[in-house]
Amino acid sequence: MGREIRRVPLDFDWPLKKVWHGYLMPDSLDGIECTHCHGRAWSSHAKTLNDLWYGYLPFDPTSTGSTPLRHSTPAVRRFAERNVQQAPDYYGTGEAAIVREATRLADMWNQQWGHHLHQDDVDALLAADRLMDFTHTWTRETGWQKNEHAITPTAAQVNEWSLSGFGHDSYNVWICVKARCAREGVPSRCSHCNGDGYFEAYPGQRAEAEAWQRTDPPTGDGWQLWTTASEGSPMSPVFPTADDLAAWMSDPERGEDWVPAETAAAFIAEGWAPSFISTPKTGVVSGVEWVGHHATEED
Ligand SMILES: [Zn+2]
């Protein structure tokens, strides 16, 4: 997401704010979405398990042999203490506020399989090398390295770990869902579309869609401001010189996109700026402004 300068032919006349057609795969290359899995490619059982993971369907922790969390469970309590400490205006203060928040967290997490894995689920994650916090060590010098002395984590340890930090990502969910389907002897992939999620719209459509590549607009002598947000589209007319584009960018008519002339010039020299930059010193500023200042400082 950002702004960039493109050199396009002087007579380039793609409409402003419209995504360049070379960046969008034509609809004619779309497949037909499977009505059974809605393009997700999962079997209905896999979908059910996914919903249990996130608590979209009723879940019971004891069904996986896990112990339901309570407000007094140390990991829950620690999380609640942190929440209350960080936003006392919202949660209130003191023991009652902590217990209330801890009760809310415990109730929420007790409804999610993702925080109540069975040892079989943990074993599937270990087999896929997905629990590196337990099995690997990380240093700046060597990155992740397998820890030969690591002890196989228990389900209880992994479930406690899942309450803090980043926890499981969606790939971990898929690993657990797939392994549980296999243990239960049911398919994890949608049988209607062969687990593709889509049917070919015509023979060869899938190969054509895979072979499709985006094409950049033509290049030339003109200067134009583009946004890279939502694929990429032109934001300014095409100008014969960089100075003309800088003058356009620093014209008061640009409204809230207006930047000073020297900022525009520096930005054009730099060629690219993210939409917004946040720095401790300036707070959130527009990327054009930031690159402009930044380039000026370095000069
Ligand atoms: Zn399907």
mmCIF file of C-alpha atoms and ligand atoms in Angstrom:
data_model
loop_
_atom_site.group_PDB
_atom_site.id
_atom_site.type_symbol
_atom_site.label_atom_id
_atom_site.label_comp_id
_atom_site.label_asym_id
_atom_site.label_seq_id
_atom_site.Cartn_x
_atom_site.Cartn_y
_atom_site.Cartn_z
ATOM 1 C CA MET A 1 0.000 0.000 0.000
ATOM 2 C CA GLY A 2 1.529 3.215 -1.033
ATOM 3 C CA ARG A 3 2.204 5.730 -3.737
ATOM 4 C CA GLU A 4 4.690 5.324 -6.502
ATOM 5 C CA ILE A 5 5.908 7.122 -9.573
ATOM 6 C CA ARG A 6 5.486 5.412 -12.918
ATOM 7 C CA ARG A 7 6.956 6.342 -16.255
ATOM 8 C CA VAL A 8 4.190 5.827 -18.808
ATOM 9 C CA PRO A 9 3.662 6.960 -22.428
ATOM 10 C CA LEU A 10 2.605 10.596 -22.731
ATOM 11 C CA ASP A 11 -0.679 9.527 -24.323
ATOM 12 C CA PHE A 12 -1.399 6.871 -21.684
ATOM 13 C CA ASP A 13 -5.040 7.409 -20.719
ATOM 14 C CA TRP A 14 -6.148 4.684 -18.331
ATOM 15 C CA PRO A 15 -8.923 6.162 -16.090
ATOM 16 C CA LEU A 16 -7.807 7.593 -12.744
ATOM 17 C CA LYS A 17 -8.427 5.463 -9.645
ATOM 18 C CA LYS A 18 -9.365 2.475 -11.803
ATOM 19 C CA VAL A 19 -7.224 -0.634 -11.304
ATOM 20 C CA TRP A 20 -4.985 -1.221 -14.310
ATOM 21 C CA HIS A 21 -6.552 -4.140 -16.167
ATOM 22 C CA GLY A 22 -3.239 -5.960 -16.409
ATOM 23 C CA TYR A 23 -3.308 -6.390 -12.609
ATOM 24 C CA LEU A 24 -6.660 -8.193 -12.474
ATOM 25 C CA MET A 25 -7.137 -11.755 -13.626
ATOM 26 C CA PRO A 26 -10.033 -11.747 -16.105
ATOM 27 C CA ASP A 27 -13.299 -13.163 -14.710
ATOM 28 C CA SER A 28 -13.341 -15.573 -17.651
ATOM 29 C CA LEU A 29 -10.488 -17.479 -15.975
ATOM 30 C CA ASP A 30 -12.465 -17.994 -12.727
ATOM 31 C CA GLY A 31 -13.428 -21.505 -11.745
ATOM 32 C CA ILE A 32 -16.917 -22.416 -10.537
ATOM 33 C CA GLU A 33 -17.150 -22.449 -6.752
ATOM 34 C CA CYS A 34 -18.143 -25.787 -5.242
ATOM 35 C CA THR A 35 -21.557 -25.324 -3.605
ATOM 36 C CA HIS A 36 -20.815 -28.001 -0.983
ATOM 37 C CA CYS A 37 -17.661 -26.485 0.534
ATOM 38 C CA HIS A 38 -18.062 -22.913 -0.808
ATOM 39 C CA GLY A 39 -14.537 -22.926 -2.167
ATOM 40 C CA ARG A 40 -12.973 -23.906 1.197
ATOM 41 C CA ALA A 41 -12.202 -27.432 -0.068
ATOM 42 C CA TRP A 42 -12.976 -28.931 3.357
ATOM 43 C CA SER A 43 -15.242 -31.874 4.064
ATOM 44 C CA SER A 44 -18.262 -31.090 6.212
ATOM 45 C CA HIS A 45 -16.576 -32.874 9.131
ATOM 46 C CA ALA A 46 -13.433 -30.775 8.727
ATOM 47 C CA LYS A 47 -15.628 -27.682 8.701
ATOM 48 C CA THR A 48 -17.290 -28.819 11.937
ATOM 49 C CA LEU A 49 -13.901 -29.370 13.578
ATOM 50 C CA ASN A 50 -12.727 -25.950 12.428
ATOM 51 C CA ASP A 51 -15.832 -24.426 14.008
ATOM 52 C CA LEU A 52 -15.126 -26.295 17.248
ATOM 53 C CA TRP A 53 -11.578 -24.955 17.213
ATOM 54 C CA TYR A 54 -12.806 -21.373 17.281
ATOM 55 C CA GLY A 55 -15.897 -21.944 19.396
ATOM 56 C CA TYR A 56 -18.459 -21.353 16.637
ATOM 57 C CA LEU A 57 -20.116 -24.624 17.665
ATOM 58 C CA PRO A 58 -20.681 -25.826 21.242
ATOM 59 C CA PHE A 59 -17.501 -27.429 22.571
ATOM 60 C CA ASP A 60 -16.815 -29.273 25.830
ATOM 61 C CA PRO A 61 -13.191 -29.336 27.105
ATOM 62 C CA THR A 62 -13.685 -32.734 28.705
ATOM 63 C CA SER A 63 -14.369 -34.187 25.229
ATOM 64 C CA THR A 64 -10.620 -34.019 24.541
ATOM 65 C CA GLY A 65 -9.623 -35.009 28.060
ATOM 66 C CA SER A 66 -8.683 -31.430 28.898
ATOM 67 C CA THR A 67 -9.369 -29.731 32.207
ATOM 68 C CA PRO A 68 -11.789 -26.786 31.952
ATOM 69 C CA LEU A 69 -10.140 -23.466 32.775
ATOM 70 C CA ARG A 70 -11.220 -21.516 35.834
ATOM 71 C CA HIS A 71 -10.749 -17.907 36.873
ATOM 72 C CA SER A 72 -8.134 -19.141 39.321
ATOM 73 C CA THR A 73 -6.140 -21.107 36.713
ATOM 74 C CA PRO A 74 -2.714 -19.378 36.932
ATOM 75 C CA ALA A 75 -2.348 -18.665 33.195
ATOM 76 C CA VAL A 76 -5.895 -17.268 33.000
ATOM 77 C CA ARG A 77 -5.384 -15.196 36.114
ATOM 78 C CA ARG A 78 -2.109 -13.732 34.761
ATOM 79 C CA PHE A 79 -3.809 -12.769 31.489
ATOM 80 C CA ALA A 80 -6.688 -11.123 33.365
ATOM 81 C CA GLU A 81 -4.315 -9.210 35.648
ATOM 82 C CA ARG A 82 -2.541 -7.820 32.599
ATOM 83 C CA ASN A 83 -5.795 -6.789 30.900
ATOM 84 C CA VAL A 84 -7.076 -5.050 34.031
ATOM 85 C CA GLN A 85 -3.749 -3.326 34.632
ATOM 86 C CA GLN A 86 -3.607 -2.013 31.065
ATOM 87 C CA ALA A 87 -7.159 -0.628 30.960
ATOM 88 C CA PRO A 88 -8.457 0.105 34.471
ATOM 89 C CA ASP A 89 -10.957 2.608 33.055
ATOM 90 C CA TYR A 90 -12.588 -0.222 31.164
ATOM 91 C CA TYR A 91 -12.260 -3.139 33.593
ATOM 92 C CA GLY A 92 -12.265 -1.380 36.929
ATOM 93 C CA THR A 93 -9.632 -2.110 39.569
ATOM 94 C CA GLY A 94 -8.931 -4.524 42.385
ATOM 95 C CA GLU A 95 -9.574 -8.195 43.015
ATOM 96 C CA ALA A 96 -13.210 -8.119 41.889
ATOM 97 C CA ALA A 97 -12.237 -6.722 38.476
ATOM 98 C CA ILE A 98 -9.526 -9.356 38.025
ATOM 99 C CA VAL A 99 -11.848 -12.223 38.952
ATOM 100 C CA ARG A 100 -14.568 -10.875 36.651
ATOM 101 C CA GLU A 101 -12.163 -10.614 33.705
ATOM 102 C CA ALA A 102 -10.571 -14.004 34.478
ATOM 103 C CA THR A 103 -14.027 -15.588 34.542
ATOM 104 C CA ARG A 104 -14.864 -14.053 31.175
ATOM 105 C CA LEU A 105 -11.607 -15.325 29.625
ATOM 106 C CA ALA A 106 -12.011 -18.819 31.085
ATOM 107 C CA ASP A 107 -15.592 -19.047 29.779
ATOM 108 C CA MET A 108 -14.528 -17.923 26.316
ATOM 109 C CA TRP A 109 -11.509 -20.244 26.069
ATOM 110 C CA ASN A 110 -13.468 -23.199 27.451
ATOM 111 C CA GLN A 111 -15.642 -22.974 24.331
ATOM 112 C CA GLN A 112 -12.686 -23.497 21.996
ATOM 113 C CA TRP A 113 -11.031 -26.758 21.044
ATOM 114 C CA GLY A 114 -7.962 -24.692 20.098
ATOM 115 C CA HIS A 115 -7.168 -24.219 23.795
ATOM 116 C CA HIS A 116 -8.024 -27.788 24.762
ATOM 117 C CA LEU A 117 -6.000 -30.022 22.470
ATOM 118 C CA HIS A 118 -5.726 -33.747 23.051
ATOM 119 C CA GLN A 119 -2.268 -35.326 23.132
ATOM 120 C CA ASP A 120 -3.023 -36.793 19.683
ATOM 121 C CA ASP A 121 -3.470 -33.243 18.350
ATOM 122 C CA VAL A 122 -0.197 -32.172 19.943
ATOM 123 C CA ASP A 123 1.572 -35.186 18.458
ATOM 124 C CA ALA A 124 0.282 -34.227 15.001
ATOM 125 C CA LEU A 125 1.635 -30.702 15.464
ATOM 126 C CA LEU A 126 4.978 -32.058 16.662
ATOM 127 C CA ALA A 127 5.198 -34.385 13.663
ATOM 128 C CA ALA A 128 4.719 -31.359 11.413
ATOM 129 C CA ASP A 129 7.349 -29.369 13.357
ATOM 130 C CA ARG A 130 4.746 -26.784 14.337
ATOM 131 C CA LEU A 131 5.615 -26.297 18.013
ATOM 132 C CA MET A 132 9.029 -24.719 17.633
ATOM 133 C CA ASP A 133 8.711 -22.803 20.921
ATOM 134 C CA PHE A 134 8.986 -26.202 22.608
ATOM 135 C CA THR A 135 11.279 -28.094 20.269
ATOM 136 C CA HIS A 136 13.669 -25.449 18.989
ATOM 137 C CA THR A 137 15.738 -22.602 20.303
ATOM 138 C CA TRP A 138 16.150 -19.292 18.561
ATOM 139 C CA THR A 139 19.064 -16.909 18.534
ATOM 140 C CA ARG A 140 19.795 -13.931 16.373
ATOM 141 C CA GLU A 141 22.961 -15.597 15.090
ATOM 142 C CA THR A 142 21.636 -19.032 14.171
ATOM 143 C CA GLY A 143 17.849 -18.555 13.853
ATOM 144 C CA TRP A 144 15.710 -21.587 14.809
ATOM 145 C CA GLN A 145 17.750 -24.662 15.725
ATOM 146 C CA LYS A 146 16.382 -28.014 16.817
ATOM 147 C CA ASN A 147 16.945 -28.553 20.535
ATOM 148 C CA GLU A 148 18.126 -32.156 20.864
ATOM 149 C CA HIS A 149 17.409 -32.126 24.598
ATOM 150 C CA ALA A 150 13.852 -30.841 24.232
ATOM 151 C CA ILE A 151 11.218 -32.773 26.163
ATOM 152 C CA THR A 152 8.047 -33.702 24.272
ATOM 153 C CA PRO A 153 5.443 -31.197 25.486
ATOM 154 C CA THR A 154 2.246 -32.458 27.040
ATOM 155 C CA ALA A 155 -1.164 -31.346 25.833
ATOM 156 C CA ALA A 156 -1.568 -29.366 29.069
ATOM 157 C CA GLN A 157 1.673 -27.470 28.405
ATOM 158 C CA VAL A 158 0.712 -26.680 24.823
ATOM 159 C CA ASN A 159 -2.771 -25.583 25.890
ATOM 160 C CA GLU A 160 -1.310 -23.237 28.483
ATOM 161 C CA TRP A 161 1.134 -21.876 25.896
ATOM 162 C CA SER A 162 -1.776 -21.232 23.498
ATOM 163 C CA LEU A 163 -3.213 -18.707 25.968
ATOM 164 C CA SER A 164 -0.250 -16.384 25.665
ATOM 165 C CA GLY A 165 1.711 -14.854 22.838
ATOM 166 C CA PHE A 166 0.768 -15.696 19.310
ATOM 167 C CA GLY A 167 -0.490 -19.220 19.969
ATOM 168 C CA HIS A 168 -1.659 -21.337 17.042
ATOM 169 C CA ASP A 169 -1.916 -20.010 13.517
ATOM 170 C CA SER A 170 -4.415 -21.181 10.919
ATOM 171 C CA TYR A 171 -1.923 -23.704 9.563
ATOM 172 C CA ASN A 172 -1.843 -25.388 12.966
ATOM 173 C CA VAL A 173 -5.636 -25.562 12.848
ATOM 174 C CA TRP A 174 -5.488 -27.331 9.501
ATOM 175 C CA ILE A 175 -2.850 -29.814 10.771
ATOM 176 C CA CYS A 176 -5.028 -30.727 13.775
ATOM 177 C CA VAL A 177 -8.226 -30.930 11.719
ATOM 178 C CA LYS A 178 -6.612 -33.118 9.066
ATOM 179 C CA ALA A 179 -5.023 -35.457 11.631
ATOM 180 C CA ARG A 180 -8.255 -35.784 13.610
ATOM 181 C CA CYS A 181 -10.221 -36.597 10.455
ATOM 182 C CA ALA A 182 -7.642 -39.284 9.645
ATOM 183 C CA ARG A 183 -7.911 -40.769 13.165
ATOM 184 C CA GLU A 184 -11.685 -40.799 12.915
ATOM 185 C CA GLY A 185 -11.572 -42.352 9.454
ATOM 186 C CA VAL A 186 -13.465 -39.571 7.691
ATOM 187 C CA PRO A 187 -12.243 -37.495 4.750
ATOM 188 C CA SER A 188 -10.863 -34.042 5.497
ATOM 189 C CA ARG A 189 -11.284 -32.854 1.918
ATOM 190 C CA CYS A 190 -14.544 -32.124 0.138
ATOM 191 C CA SER A 191 -15.462 -35.159 -1.940
ATOM 192 C CA HIS A 192 -17.644 -33.198 -4.379
ATOM 193 C CA CYS A 193 -14.824 -31.080 -5.798
ATOM 194 C CA ASN A 194 -11.969 -33.480 -4.961
ATOM 195 C CA GLY A 195 -10.766 -30.998 -2.376
ATOM 196 C CA ASP A 196 -10.130 -28.265 -4.922
ATOM 197 C CA GLY A 197 -12.952 -25.966 -3.827
ATOM 198 C CA TYR A 198 -13.632 -25.108 -7.480
ATOM 199 C CA PHE A 199 -14.635 -26.874 -10.665
ATOM 200 C CA GLU A 200 -13.095 -26.095 -14.000
ATOM 201 C CA ALA A 201 -15.297 -23.654 -15.900
ATOM 202 C CA TYR A 202 -14.101 -25.270 -19.141
ATOM 203 C CA PRO A 203 -11.392 -27.806 -19.995
ATOM 204 C CA GLY A 204 -8.030 -26.175 -19.402
ATOM 205 C CA GLN A 205 -9.385 -23.247 -17.338
ATOM 206 C CA ARG A 206 -7.388 -24.152 -14.221
ATOM 207 C CA ALA A 207 -4.107 -24.365 -16.129
ATOM 208 C CA GLU A 208 -4.858 -21.050 -17.842
ATOM 209 C CA ALA A 209 -5.653 -19.385 -14.515
ATOM 210 C CA GLU A 210 -2.398 -20.692 -13.038
ATOM 211 C CA ALA A 211 -0.439 -19.505 -16.055
ATOM 212 C CA TRP A 212 -1.980 -16.019 -15.918
ATOM 213 C CA GLN A 213 0.486 -13.290 -15.019
ATOM 214 C CA ARG A 214 -0.005 -9.644 -14.250
ATOM 215 C CA THR A 215 1.283 -7.221 -16.842
ATOM 216 C CA ASP A 216 2.540 -3.750 -16.008
ATOM 217 C CA PRO A 217 1.266 -0.706 -17.887
ATOM 218 C CA PRO A 218 3.363 0.348 -20.889
ATOM 219 C CA THR A 219 6.422 2.486 -20.196
ATOM 220 C CA GLY A 220 7.270 5.802 -21.787
ATOM 221 C CA ASP A 221 8.485 9.364 -21.233
ATOM 222 C CA GLY A 222 5.583 10.574 -19.081
ATOM 223 C CA TRP A 223 5.452 10.968 -15.305
ATOM 224 C CA GLN A 224 2.449 9.768 -13.328
ATOM 225 C CA LEU A 225 1.562 9.227 -9.666
ATOM 226 C CA TRP A 226 0.096 5.804 -8.877
ATOM 227 C CA THR A 227 -1.358 4.194 -5.809
ATOM 228 C CA THR A 228 -0.270 0.647 -5.084
ATOM 229 C CA ALA A 229 -3.291 0.102 -2.827
ATOM 230 C CA SER A 230 -5.862 -2.322 -4.285
ATOM 231 C CA GLU A 231 -3.473 -3.654 -6.957
ATOM 232 C CA GLY A 232 -2.507 -0.349 -8.546
ATOM 233 C CA SER A 233 -4.155 2.541 -10.348
ATOM 234 C CA PRO A 234 -3.143 5.993 -11.611
ATOM 235 C CA MET A 235 -3.817 8.982 -9.357
ATOM 236 C CA SER A 236 -2.619 11.908 -11.479
ATOM 237 C CA PRO A 237 -2.634 12.998 -15.110
ATOM 238 C CA VAL A 238 0.451 12.084 -17.150
ATOM 239 C CA PHE A 239 3.025 14.899 -17.156
ATOM 240 C CA PRO A 240 5.906 15.448 -19.575
ATOM 241 C CA THR A 241 8.384 16.270 -16.789
ATOM 242 C CA ALA A 242 9.026 15.401 -13.143
ATOM 243 C CA ASP A 243 8.739 19.092 -12.267
ATOM 244 C CA ASP A 244 5.245 19.243 -13.732
ATOM 245 C CA LEU A 245 4.178 16.266 -11.636
ATOM 246 C CA ALA A 246 5.750 17.839 -8.516
ATOM 247 C CA ALA A 247 3.821 21.063 -9.245
ATOM 248 C CA TRP A 248 0.587 19.078 -9.549
ATOM 249 C CA MET A 249 1.250 17.245 -6.253
ATOM 250 C CA SER A 250 1.964 20.523 -4.456
ATOM 251 C CA ASP A 251 -1.038 22.372 -5.909
ATOM 252 C CA PRO A 252 -3.421 23.389 -3.077
ATOM 253 C CA GLU A 253 -6.217 21.781 -5.088
ATOM 254 C CA ARG A 254 -4.875 18.377 -3.960
ATOM 255 C CA GLY A 255 -6.659 18.985 -0.659
ATOM 256 C CA GLU A 256 -5.596 16.505 1.996
ATOM 257 C CA ASP A 257 -3.143 14.861 -0.437
ATOM 258 C CA TRP A 258 -1.281 18.166 -0.786
ATOM 259 C CA VAL A 259 2.456 18.127 -0.065
ATOM 260 C CA PRO A 260 5.031 20.943 -0.175
ATOM 261 C CA ALA A 261 6.912 21.356 -3.461
ATOM 262 C CA GLU A 262 10.256 20.164 -2.068
ATOM 263 C CA THR A 263 8.573 17.117 -0.522
ATOM 264 C CA ALA A 264 7.000 16.250 -3.872
ATOM 265 C CA ALA A 265 10.340 16.647 -5.642
ATOM 266 C CA ALA A 266 12.141 14.465 -3.101
ATOM 267 C CA PHE A 267 9.408 11.870 -3.327
ATOM 268 C CA ILE A 268 9.605 11.734 -7.097
ATOM 269 C CA ALA A 269 13.363 11.352 -6.855
ATOM 270 C CA GLU A 270 12.844 8.507 -4.385
ATOM 271 C CA GLY A 271 10.106 7.004 -6.548
ATOM 272 C CA TRP A 272 8.055 5.274 -3.936
ATOM 273 C CA ALA A 273 6.440 5.840 -0.531
ATOM 274 C CA PRO A 274 4.181 3.727 1.687
ATOM 275 C CA SER A 275 0.699 5.190 2.274
ATOM 276 C CA PHE A 276 1.285 5.957 5.918
ATOM 277 C CA ILE A 277 4.332 5.848 8.104
ATOM 278 C CA SER A 278 4.217 5.851 11.873
ATOM 279 C CA THR A 279 7.276 7.028 13.758
ATOM 280 C CA PRO A 280 7.684 7.784 17.453
ATOM 281 C CA LYS A 281 8.757 11.330 16.624
ATOM 282 C CA THR A 282 6.096 12.339 14.123
ATOM 283 C CA GLY A 283 3.169 10.028 14.805
ATOM 284 C CA VAL A 284 1.303 8.932 11.697
ATOM 285 C CA VAL A 285 2.216 10.978 8.648
ATOM 286 C CA SER A 286 1.574 10.378 4.991
ATOM 287 C CA GLY A 287 4.277 8.305 3.348
ATOM 288 C CA VAL A 288 4.870 10.933 0.682
ATOM 289 C CA GLU A 289 5.600 13.472 3.394
ATOM 290 C CA TRP A 290 7.876 11.111 5.266
ATOM 291 C CA VAL A 291 9.942 10.088 2.270
ATOM 292 C CA GLY A 292 10.142 13.738 1.258
ATOM 293 C CA HIS A 293 11.539 14.804 4.645
ATOM 294 C CA HIS A 294 13.682 11.747 4.932
ATOM 295 C CA ALA A 295 15.283 12.312 1.548
ATOM 296 C CA THR A 296 15.780 16.008 2.362
ATOM 297 C CA GLU A 297 17.513 15.151 5.660
ATOM 298 C CA GLU A 298 19.902 12.781 3.945
ATOM 299 C CA ASP A 299 20.846 15.265 1.246
HETATM 300 ZN ZN ZN B 1 -16.133 -28.807 -2.524
#
